[in-house]
GROMACS .gro file of C-alpha atoms in nm:
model
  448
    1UNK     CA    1   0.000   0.000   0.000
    2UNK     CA    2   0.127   0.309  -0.103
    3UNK     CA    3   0.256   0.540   0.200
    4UNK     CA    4   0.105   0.922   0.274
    5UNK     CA    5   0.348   1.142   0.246
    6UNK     CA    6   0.635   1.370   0.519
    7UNK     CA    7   0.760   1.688   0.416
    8UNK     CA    8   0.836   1.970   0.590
    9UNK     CA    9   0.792   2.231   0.231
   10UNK     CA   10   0.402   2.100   0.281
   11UNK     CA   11   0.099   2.238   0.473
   12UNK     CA   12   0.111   2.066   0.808
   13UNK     CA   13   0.524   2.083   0.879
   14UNK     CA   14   0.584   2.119   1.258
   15UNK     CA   15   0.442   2.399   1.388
   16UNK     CA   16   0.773   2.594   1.598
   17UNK     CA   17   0.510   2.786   1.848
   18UNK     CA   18   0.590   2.510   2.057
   19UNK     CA   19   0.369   2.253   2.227
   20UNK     CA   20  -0.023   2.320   2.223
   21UNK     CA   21  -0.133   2.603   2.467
   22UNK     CA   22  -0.212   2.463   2.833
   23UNK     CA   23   0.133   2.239   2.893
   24UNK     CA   24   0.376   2.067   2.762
   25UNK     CA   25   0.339   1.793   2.538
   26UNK     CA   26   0.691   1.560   2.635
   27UNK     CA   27   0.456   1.292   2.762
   28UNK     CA   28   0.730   1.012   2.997
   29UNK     CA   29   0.626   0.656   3.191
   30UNK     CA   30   0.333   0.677   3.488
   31UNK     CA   31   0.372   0.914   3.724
   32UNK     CA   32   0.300   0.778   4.089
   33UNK     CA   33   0.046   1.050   4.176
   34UNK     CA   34  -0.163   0.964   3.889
   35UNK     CA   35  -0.439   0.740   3.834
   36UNK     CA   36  -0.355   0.424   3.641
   37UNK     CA   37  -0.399   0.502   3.297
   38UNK     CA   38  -0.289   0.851   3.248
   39UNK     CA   39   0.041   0.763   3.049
   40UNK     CA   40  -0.184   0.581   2.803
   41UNK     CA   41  -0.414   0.912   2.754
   42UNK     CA   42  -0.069   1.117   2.748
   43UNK     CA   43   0.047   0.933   2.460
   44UNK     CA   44  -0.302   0.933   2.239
   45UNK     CA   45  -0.296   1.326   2.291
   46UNK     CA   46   0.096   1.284   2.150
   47UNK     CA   47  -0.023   1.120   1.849
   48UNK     CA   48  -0.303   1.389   1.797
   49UNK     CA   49  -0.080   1.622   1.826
   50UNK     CA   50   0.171   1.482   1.608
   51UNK     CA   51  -0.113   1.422   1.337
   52UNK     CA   52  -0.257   1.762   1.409
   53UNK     CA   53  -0.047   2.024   1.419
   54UNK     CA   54   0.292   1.881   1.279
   55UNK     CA   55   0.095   1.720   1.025
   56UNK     CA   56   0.261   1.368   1.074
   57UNK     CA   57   0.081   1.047   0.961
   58UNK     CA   58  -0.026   0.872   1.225
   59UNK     CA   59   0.137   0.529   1.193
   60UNK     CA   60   0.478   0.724   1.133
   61UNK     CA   61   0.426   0.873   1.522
   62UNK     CA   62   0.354   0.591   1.715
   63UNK     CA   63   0.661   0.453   1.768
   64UNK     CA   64   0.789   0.815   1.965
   65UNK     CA   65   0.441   0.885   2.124
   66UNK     CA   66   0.413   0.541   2.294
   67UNK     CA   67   0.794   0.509   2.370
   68UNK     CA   68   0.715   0.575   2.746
   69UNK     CA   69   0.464   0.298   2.767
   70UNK     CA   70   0.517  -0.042   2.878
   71UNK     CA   71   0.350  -0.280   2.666
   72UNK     CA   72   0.171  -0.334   2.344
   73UNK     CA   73  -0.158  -0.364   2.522
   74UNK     CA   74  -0.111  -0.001   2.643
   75UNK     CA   75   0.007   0.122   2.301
   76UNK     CA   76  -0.257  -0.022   2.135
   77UNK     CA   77  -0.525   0.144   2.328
   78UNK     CA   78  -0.346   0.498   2.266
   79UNK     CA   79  -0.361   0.440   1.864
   80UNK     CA   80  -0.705   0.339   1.963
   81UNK     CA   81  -0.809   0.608   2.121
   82UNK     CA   82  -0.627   0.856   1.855
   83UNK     CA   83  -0.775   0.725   1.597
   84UNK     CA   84  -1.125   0.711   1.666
   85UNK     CA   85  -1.091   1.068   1.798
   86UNK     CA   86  -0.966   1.160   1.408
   87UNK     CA   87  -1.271   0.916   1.278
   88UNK     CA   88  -1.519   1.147   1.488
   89UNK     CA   89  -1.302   1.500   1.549
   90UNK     CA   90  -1.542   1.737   1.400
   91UNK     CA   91  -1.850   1.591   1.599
   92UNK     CA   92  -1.679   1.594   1.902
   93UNK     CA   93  -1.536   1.930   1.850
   94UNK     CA   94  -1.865   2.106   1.797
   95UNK     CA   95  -1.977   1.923   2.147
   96UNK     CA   96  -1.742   2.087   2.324
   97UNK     CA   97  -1.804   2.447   2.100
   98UNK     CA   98  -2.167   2.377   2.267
   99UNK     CA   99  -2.042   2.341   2.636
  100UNK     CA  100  -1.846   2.661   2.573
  101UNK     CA  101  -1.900   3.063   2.669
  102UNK     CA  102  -1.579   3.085   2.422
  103UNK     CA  103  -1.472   2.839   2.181
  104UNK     CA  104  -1.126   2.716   2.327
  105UNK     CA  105  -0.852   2.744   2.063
  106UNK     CA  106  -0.771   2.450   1.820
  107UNK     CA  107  -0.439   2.395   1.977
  108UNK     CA  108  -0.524   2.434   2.356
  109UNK     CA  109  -0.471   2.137   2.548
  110UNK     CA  110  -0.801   2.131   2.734
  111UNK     CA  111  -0.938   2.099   2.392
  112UNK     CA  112  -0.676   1.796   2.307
  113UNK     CA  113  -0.765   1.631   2.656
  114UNK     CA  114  -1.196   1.721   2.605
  115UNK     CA  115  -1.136   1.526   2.269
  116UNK     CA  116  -1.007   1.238   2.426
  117UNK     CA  117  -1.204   1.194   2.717
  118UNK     CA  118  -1.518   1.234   2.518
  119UNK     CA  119  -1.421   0.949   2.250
  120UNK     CA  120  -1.359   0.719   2.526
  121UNK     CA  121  -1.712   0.771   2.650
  122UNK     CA  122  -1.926   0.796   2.337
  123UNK     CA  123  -1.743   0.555   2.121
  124UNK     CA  124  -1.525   0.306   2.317
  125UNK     CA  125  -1.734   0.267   2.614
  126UNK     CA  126  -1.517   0.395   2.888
  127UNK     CA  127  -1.668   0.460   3.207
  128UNK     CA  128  -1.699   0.874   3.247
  129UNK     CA  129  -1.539   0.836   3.606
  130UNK     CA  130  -1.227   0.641   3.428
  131UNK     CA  131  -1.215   0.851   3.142
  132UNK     CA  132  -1.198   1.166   3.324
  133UNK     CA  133  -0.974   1.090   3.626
  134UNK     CA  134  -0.709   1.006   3.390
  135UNK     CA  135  -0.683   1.302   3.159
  136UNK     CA  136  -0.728   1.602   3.441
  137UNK     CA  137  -0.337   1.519   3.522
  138UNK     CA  138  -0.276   1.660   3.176
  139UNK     CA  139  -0.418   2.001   3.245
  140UNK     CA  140  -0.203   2.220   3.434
  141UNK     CA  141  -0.374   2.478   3.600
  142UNK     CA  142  -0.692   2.680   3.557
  143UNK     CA  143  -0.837   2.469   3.270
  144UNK     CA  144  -0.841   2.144   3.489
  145UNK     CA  145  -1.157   2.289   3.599
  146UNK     CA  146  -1.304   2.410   3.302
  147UNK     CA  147  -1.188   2.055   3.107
  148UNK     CA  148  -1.448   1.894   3.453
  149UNK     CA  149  -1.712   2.087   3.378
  150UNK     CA  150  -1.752   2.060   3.025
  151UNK     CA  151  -1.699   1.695   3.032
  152UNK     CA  152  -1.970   1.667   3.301
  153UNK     CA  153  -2.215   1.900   3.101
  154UNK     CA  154  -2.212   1.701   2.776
  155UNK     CA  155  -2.165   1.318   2.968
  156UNK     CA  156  -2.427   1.408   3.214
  157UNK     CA  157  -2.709   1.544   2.922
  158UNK     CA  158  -2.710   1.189   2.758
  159UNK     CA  159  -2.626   1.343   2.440
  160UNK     CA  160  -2.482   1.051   2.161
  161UNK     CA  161  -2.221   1.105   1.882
  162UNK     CA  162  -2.428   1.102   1.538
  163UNK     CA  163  -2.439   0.758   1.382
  164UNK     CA  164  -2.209   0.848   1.091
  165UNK     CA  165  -1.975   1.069   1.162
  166UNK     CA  166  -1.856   1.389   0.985
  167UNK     CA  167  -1.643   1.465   0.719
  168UNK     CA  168  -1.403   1.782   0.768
  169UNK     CA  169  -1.505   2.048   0.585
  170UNK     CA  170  -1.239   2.080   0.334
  171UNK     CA  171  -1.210   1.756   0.287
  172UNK     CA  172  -1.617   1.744   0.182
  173UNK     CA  173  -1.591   2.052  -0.015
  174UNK     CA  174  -1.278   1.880  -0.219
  175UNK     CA  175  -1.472   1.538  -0.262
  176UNK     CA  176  -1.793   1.651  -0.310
  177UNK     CA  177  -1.693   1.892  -0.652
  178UNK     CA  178  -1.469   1.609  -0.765
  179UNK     CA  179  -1.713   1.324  -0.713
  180UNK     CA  180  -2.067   1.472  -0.612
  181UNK     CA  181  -2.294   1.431  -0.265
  182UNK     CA  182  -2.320   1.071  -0.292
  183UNK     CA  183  -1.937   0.971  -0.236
  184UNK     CA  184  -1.938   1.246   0.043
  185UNK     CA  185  -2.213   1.033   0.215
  186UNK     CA  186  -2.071   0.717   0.135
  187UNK     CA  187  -1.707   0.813   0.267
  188UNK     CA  188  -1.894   0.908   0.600
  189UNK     CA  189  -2.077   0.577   0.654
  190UNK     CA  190  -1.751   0.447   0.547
  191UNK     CA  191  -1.530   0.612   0.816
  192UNK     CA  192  -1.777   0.496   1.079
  193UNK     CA  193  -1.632   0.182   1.145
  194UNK     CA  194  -1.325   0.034   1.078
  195UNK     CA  195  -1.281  -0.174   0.750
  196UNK     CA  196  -1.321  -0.530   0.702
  197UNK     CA  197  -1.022  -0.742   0.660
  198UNK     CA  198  -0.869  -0.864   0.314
  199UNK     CA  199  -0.646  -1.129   0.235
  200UNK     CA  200  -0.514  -1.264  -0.061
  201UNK     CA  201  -0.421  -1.612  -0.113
  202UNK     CA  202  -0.107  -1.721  -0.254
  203UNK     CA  203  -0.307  -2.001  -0.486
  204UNK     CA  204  -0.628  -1.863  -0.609
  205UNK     CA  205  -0.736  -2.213  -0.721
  206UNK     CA  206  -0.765  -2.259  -0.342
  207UNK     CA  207  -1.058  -1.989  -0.308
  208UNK     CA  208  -1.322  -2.193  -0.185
  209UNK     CA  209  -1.135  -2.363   0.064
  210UNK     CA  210  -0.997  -2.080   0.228
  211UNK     CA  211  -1.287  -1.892   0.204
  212UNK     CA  212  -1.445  -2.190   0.445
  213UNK     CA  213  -1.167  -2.256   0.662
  214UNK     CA  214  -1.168  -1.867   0.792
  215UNK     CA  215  -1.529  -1.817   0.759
  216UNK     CA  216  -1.522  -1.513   0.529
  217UNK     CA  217  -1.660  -1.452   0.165
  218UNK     CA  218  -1.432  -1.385  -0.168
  219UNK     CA  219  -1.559  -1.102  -0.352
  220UNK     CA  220  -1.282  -1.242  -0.635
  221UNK     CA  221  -1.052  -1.511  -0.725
  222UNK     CA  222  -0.794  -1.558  -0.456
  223UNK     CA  223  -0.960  -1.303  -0.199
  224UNK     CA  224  -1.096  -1.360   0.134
  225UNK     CA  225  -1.302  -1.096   0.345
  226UNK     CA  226  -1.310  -1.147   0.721
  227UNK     CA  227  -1.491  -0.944   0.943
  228UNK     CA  228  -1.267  -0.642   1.149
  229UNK     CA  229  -1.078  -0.742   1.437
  230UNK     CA  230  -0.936  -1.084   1.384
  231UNK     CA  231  -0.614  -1.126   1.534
  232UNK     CA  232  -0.396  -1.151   1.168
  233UNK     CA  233  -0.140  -1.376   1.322
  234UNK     CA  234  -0.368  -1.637   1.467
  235UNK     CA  235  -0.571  -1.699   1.151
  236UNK     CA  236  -0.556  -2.043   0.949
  237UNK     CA  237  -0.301  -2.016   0.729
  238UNK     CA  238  -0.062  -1.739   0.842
  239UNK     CA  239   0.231  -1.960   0.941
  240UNK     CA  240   0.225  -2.137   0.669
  241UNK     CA  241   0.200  -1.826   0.441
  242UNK     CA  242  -0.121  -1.931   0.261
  243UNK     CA  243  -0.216  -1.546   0.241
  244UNK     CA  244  -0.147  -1.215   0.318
  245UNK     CA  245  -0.356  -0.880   0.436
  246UNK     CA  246  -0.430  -0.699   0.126
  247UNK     CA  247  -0.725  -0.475   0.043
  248UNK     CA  248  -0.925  -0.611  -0.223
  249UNK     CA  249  -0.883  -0.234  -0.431
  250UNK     CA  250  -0.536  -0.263  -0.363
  251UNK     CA  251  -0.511  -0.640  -0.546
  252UNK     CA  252  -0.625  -0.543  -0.845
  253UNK     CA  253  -0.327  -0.364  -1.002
  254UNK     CA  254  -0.072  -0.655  -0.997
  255UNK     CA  255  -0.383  -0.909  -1.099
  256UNK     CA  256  -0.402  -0.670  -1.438
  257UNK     CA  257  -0.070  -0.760  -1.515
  258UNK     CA  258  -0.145  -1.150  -1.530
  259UNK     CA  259   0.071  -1.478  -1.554
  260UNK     CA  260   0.438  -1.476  -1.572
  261UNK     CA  261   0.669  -1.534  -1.712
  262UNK     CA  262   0.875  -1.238  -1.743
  263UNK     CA  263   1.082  -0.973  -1.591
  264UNK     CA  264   0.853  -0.754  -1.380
  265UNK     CA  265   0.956  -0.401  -1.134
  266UNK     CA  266   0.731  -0.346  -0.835
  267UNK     CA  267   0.821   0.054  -0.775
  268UNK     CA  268   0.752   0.189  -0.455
  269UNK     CA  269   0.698  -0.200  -0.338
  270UNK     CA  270   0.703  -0.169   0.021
  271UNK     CA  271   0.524  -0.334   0.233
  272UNK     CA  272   0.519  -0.621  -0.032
  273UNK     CA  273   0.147  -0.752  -0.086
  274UNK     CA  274   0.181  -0.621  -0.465
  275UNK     CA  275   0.531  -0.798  -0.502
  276UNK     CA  276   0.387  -1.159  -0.346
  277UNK     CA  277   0.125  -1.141  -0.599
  278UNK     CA  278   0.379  -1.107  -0.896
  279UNK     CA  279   0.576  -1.380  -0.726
  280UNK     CA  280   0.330  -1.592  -0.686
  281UNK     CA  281   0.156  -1.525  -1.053
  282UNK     CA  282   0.525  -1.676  -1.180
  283UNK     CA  283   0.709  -1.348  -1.273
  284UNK     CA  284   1.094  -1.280  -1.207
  285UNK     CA  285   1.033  -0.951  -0.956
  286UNK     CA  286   1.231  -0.660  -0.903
  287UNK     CA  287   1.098  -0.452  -0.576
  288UNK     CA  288   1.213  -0.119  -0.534
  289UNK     CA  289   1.154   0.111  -0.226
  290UNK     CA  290   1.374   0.401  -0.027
  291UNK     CA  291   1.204   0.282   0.311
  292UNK     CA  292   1.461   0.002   0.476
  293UNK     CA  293   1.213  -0.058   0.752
  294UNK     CA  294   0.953  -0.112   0.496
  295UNK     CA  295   1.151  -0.360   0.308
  296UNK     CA  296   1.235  -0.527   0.609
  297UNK     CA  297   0.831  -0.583   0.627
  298UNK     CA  298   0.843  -0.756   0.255
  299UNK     CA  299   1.128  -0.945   0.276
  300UNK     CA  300   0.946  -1.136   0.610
  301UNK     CA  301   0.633  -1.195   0.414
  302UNK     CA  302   0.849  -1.319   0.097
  303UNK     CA  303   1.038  -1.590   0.365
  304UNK     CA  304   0.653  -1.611   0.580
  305UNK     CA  305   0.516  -1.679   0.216
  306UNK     CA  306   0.776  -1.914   0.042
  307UNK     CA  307   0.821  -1.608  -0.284
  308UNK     CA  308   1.144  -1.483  -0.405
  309UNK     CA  309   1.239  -1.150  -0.515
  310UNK     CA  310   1.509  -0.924  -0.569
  311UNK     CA  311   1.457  -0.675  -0.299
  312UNK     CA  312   1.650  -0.352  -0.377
  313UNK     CA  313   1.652   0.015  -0.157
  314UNK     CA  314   1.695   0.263  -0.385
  315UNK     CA  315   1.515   0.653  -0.473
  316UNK     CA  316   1.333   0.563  -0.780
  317UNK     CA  317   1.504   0.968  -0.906
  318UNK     CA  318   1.841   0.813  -0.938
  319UNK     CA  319   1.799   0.436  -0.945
  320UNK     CA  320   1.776   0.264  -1.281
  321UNK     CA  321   1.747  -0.090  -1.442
  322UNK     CA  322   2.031  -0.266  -1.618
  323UNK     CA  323   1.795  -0.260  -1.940
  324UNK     CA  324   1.462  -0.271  -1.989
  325UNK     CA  325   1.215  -0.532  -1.831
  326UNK     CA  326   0.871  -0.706  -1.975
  327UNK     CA  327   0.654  -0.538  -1.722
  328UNK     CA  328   0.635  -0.257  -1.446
  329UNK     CA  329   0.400  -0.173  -1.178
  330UNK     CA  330   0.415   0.173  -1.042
  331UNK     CA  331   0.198   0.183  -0.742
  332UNK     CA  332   0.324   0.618  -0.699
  333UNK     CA  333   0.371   0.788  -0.395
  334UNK     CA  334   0.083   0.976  -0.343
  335UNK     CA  335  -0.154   1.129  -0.076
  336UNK     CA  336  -0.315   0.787   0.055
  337UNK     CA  337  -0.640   0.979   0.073
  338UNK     CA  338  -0.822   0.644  -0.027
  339UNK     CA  339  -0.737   0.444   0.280
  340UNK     CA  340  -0.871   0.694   0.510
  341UNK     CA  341  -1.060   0.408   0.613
  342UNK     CA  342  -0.821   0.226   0.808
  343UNK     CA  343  -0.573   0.582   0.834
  344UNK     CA  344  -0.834   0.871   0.956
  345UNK     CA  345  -0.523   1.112   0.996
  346UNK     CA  346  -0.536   1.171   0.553
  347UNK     CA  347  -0.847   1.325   0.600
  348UNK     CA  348  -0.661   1.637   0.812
  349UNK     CA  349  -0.288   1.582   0.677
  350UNK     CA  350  -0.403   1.588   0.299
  351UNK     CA  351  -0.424   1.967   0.125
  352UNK     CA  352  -0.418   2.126  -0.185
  353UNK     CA  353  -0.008   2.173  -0.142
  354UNK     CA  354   0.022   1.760  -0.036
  355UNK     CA  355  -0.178   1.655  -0.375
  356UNK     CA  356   0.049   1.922  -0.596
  357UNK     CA  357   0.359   1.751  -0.458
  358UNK     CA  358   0.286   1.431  -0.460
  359UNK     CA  359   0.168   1.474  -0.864
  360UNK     CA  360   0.498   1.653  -0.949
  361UNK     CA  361   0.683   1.331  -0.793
  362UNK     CA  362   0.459   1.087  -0.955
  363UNK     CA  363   0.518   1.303  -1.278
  364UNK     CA  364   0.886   1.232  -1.233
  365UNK     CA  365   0.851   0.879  -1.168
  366UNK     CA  366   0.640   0.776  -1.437
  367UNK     CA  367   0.811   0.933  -1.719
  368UNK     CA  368   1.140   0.769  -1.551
  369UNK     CA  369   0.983   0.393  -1.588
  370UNK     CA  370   0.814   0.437  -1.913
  371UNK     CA  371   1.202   0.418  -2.067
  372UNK     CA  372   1.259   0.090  -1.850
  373UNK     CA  373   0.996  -0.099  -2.035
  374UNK     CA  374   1.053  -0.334  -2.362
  375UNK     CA  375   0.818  -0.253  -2.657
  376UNK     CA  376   0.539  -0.410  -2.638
  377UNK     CA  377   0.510  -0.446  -2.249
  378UNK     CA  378   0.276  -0.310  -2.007
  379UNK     CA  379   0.287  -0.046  -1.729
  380UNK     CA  380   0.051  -0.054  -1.502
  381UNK     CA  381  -0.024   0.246  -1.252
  382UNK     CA  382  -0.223   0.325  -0.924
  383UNK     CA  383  -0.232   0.536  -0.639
  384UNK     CA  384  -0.444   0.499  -0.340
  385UNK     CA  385  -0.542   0.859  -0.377
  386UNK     CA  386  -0.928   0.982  -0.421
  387UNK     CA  387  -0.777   1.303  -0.579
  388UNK     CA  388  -0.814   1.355  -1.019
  389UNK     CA  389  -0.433   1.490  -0.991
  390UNK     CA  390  -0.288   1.180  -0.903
  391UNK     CA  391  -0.489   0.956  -1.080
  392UNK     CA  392  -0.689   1.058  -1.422
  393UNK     CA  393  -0.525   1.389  -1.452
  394UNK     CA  394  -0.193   1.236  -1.435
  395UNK     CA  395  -0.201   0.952  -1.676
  396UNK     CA  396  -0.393   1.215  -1.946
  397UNK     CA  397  -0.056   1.431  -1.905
  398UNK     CA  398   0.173   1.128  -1.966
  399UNK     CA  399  -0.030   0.996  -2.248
  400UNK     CA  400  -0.020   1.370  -2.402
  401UNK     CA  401   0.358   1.376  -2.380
  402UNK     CA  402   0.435   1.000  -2.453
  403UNK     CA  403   0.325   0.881  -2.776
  404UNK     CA  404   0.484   0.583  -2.817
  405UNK     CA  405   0.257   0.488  -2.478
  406UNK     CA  406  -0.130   0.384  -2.511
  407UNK     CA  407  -0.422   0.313  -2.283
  408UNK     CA  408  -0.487  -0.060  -2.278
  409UNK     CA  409  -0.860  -0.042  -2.158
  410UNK     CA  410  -0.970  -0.291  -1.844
  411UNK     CA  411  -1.246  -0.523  -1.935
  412UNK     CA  412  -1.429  -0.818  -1.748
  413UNK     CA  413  -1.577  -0.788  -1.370
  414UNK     CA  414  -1.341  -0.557  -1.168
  415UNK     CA  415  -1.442  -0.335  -0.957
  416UNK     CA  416  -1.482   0.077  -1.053
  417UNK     CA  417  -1.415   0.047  -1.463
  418UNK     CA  418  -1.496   0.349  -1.572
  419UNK     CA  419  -1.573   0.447  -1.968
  420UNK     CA  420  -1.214   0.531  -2.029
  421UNK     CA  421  -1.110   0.188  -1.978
  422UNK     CA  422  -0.922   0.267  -1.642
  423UNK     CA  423  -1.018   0.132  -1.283
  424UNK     CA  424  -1.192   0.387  -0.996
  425UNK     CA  425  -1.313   0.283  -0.733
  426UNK     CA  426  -1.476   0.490  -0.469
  427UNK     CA  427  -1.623   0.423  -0.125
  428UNK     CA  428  -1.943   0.408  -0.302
  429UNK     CA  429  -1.879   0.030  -0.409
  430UNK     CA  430  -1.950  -0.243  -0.270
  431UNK     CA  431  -2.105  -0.092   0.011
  432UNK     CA  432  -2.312  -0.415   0.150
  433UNK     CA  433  -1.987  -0.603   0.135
  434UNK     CA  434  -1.777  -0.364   0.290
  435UNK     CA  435  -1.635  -0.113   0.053
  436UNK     CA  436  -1.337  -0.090  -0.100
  437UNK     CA  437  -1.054   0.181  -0.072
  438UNK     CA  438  -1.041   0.476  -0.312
  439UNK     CA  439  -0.804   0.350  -0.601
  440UNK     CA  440  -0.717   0.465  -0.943
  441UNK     CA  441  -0.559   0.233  -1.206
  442UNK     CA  442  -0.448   0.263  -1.533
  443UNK     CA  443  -0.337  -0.008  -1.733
  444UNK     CA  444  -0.080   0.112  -2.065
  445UNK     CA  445   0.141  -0.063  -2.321
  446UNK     CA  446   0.430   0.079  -2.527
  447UNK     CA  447   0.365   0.048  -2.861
  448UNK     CA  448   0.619  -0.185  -3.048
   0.00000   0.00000   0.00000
């Protein structure tokens, strides 16, 4: 799955006012005057933060929010409690706007710790005495009483969190004139809960039987759709490398490319599902990423899995092949805005300025592997990105400026084809069976 983005020239970059207005924001282990707990709730208002106002993805801050906390039981519950804050931030910000004489300033701590509280309450079912005990020792001062009283104002009034939560209002506004009212309300009901789980099987012939042994559905050939929260590393299968966790939308690209044989490069491979697939399909595979640690992930799941590749670190700017190859995927860096399912911080992190950079380096890229490929091969490409500039927009550029490329148009029962002949989907899809992330793919050949 392609990565979101880090980069300080972007909307977002760390903020140097300092920590958020109310204390300081170092976080450290349990303190002995505090209720059990309150480290936890110290590091989920680190990640917010970190996703907030230095405009880090979330994943990419755990590690250094959680580092004071003793287990993975306790850092678990901290992502947990970040993220469903991001999955319902606007609702529960216009709570607390409602408890308020004056609306407390985005970046004011007792705003950070009224977030928090409140999620644990109305969406994780944390007992109000619990949830509030543990975040008043991190309020310092005069706002330890305000933070009471507005948490015992809205707790105390029985009011719920809506059903389906809200979209921020950029992020509507943006969706909404590229897609219409419909996705809007789709990517809400969407973000309500998270996602279902995917996996894709090593030997698709085996569909039917996996599909029973793990009690899920396939919604294709060599795909298997549990329900969310199934421990990944206790299912059937996963020692013996039977399948891996792939979203379905994220599958397709590699299944366009088809059977080996043949020399294929996976750009921008990392964490691997799209180079098993090739593996597995019978092509010779070339992975390229600039992430070690990411690598590190896909070279597990090829040894978990039984697959061979040549893994290779390298920036895909300087790198190049020793000559040209029969096939190339180029899942792009981009945004990630379609997986705000499963990674609620895109929907703050992503701006105007994120989607303009990320389409100038997908620019670059692409016209870099269209010289790697042999006449007559194919290229596919996809981002994970719900924005036109990294998807439709971009291949219509390359096409205008490489004629000896053409659109070979996607037929048969996927998912999103649109008219063109390329591959959208939106959260729209699927929607009985558990959506699908917001992909665009475009399959292309090079005219021999």
């Amino acid at each position: 799955m392609t990565r979101p983005p880090q980069s300080p020239s972007r909307p977002g970059r760390p903020d140097r006012r300092g920590p958020p207005k109310g204390g300081d924001r170092r976080g450290g282990p349990q303190r002995p005057s505090e209720p059990l707990g309150t480290a936890t709730r110290r590091a989920a208002i680190r990640l917010l933060d970190a996703v907030l106002r230095r405009g880090e993805p979330l994943e990419a801050a755990l590690a250094s929010a959680t580092r004071a906390l003793a287990g993975g039981p306790d850092r678990g519950l901290a992502h947990a409690i970040a993220a469903e804050t991001l999955r319902r931030l606007p609702d529960l910000d216009a709570l607390i706007d409602s408890a308020t004489k004056q609306r407390l300033p985005d970046d004011a701590k007792a705003r950070f710790a009224l977030r928090i509280a409140l999620v644990q309450v109305l969406a994780l079912g944390t007992p109000p005495h619990a949830a509030i005990a543990t975040v008043l020792p991190l309020v310092d001062g005069g706002p330890r009483k305000l933070v009471h009283g507005v948490f015992s104002t809205i707790t105390k009034s029985g009011v719920l969190l809506p059903e389906i939560p809200a979209l921020p209002p950029a992020t509507e506004m943006r969706w909404e004139e590229n897609w219409g009212e419909e996705m809007v309300e789709a990517a809400a009901h969407a973000i309500a809960a998270p996602p279902p789980l995917d996996l894709t099987l090593a030997d698709p012939s085996a569909t039917d039987e996996w599909a029973e042994k793990l009690g899920g559905v396939s919604l294709l050939p060599g795909h298997v759709r549990l329900p969310s929260g199934n421990s990944v590393m206790e299912l059937q299968g996963f020692d013996e490398g039977a399948w891996w966790v792939q979203d379905l939308a994220a599958s397709i690209p590699a299944r366009l490319l088809g059977q080996g044989p043949g020399h294929v490069l996976d750009l921008c491979a990392a964490p691997g599902g799209k180079t098993l697939q090739l593996a597995s399909a019978g092509w010779t595979v070339t992975a390229i990423d600039q992430s070690e640690s990411r690598l590190a992930r896909l070279a597990e799941n090829l040894e978990r899995t039984g697959q061979s590749a040549e893994v290779v670190t390298a920036d895909l700017r300087e790198w190049s092949p020793k000559g040209q190859v029969d096939a190339i995927l180029v899942d792009a860096p981009c945004s990630a805005s379609g997986i705000f399912r499963r990674h609620p911080d895109v929907l703050y992190r992503v701006r105007p300025a994120i989607i303009a950079e990320m389409a100038e380096l997908q620019r670059v890229i692409l016209a870099r592997a269209a010289d790697w490929l042999k006449p007559g091969g194919t290229l596919v490409y996809a981002t994970c990105s719900l924005e036109p500039e990294e998807g439709e927009r971009q291949v219509a550029a390359f096409l205008a400026e490489r004629p000896d490329y053409a659109l070979s148009p996607i037929a048969g029962e996927w998912p999103g084809i649109t008219d063109q002949g390329t591959i959208r989907t939106l959260p729209t899809m699927l929607a009985r069976e558990g959506r699908l992330d917001g992909f665009f793919i475009a399959r292309l050949q090079r005219k021999g």
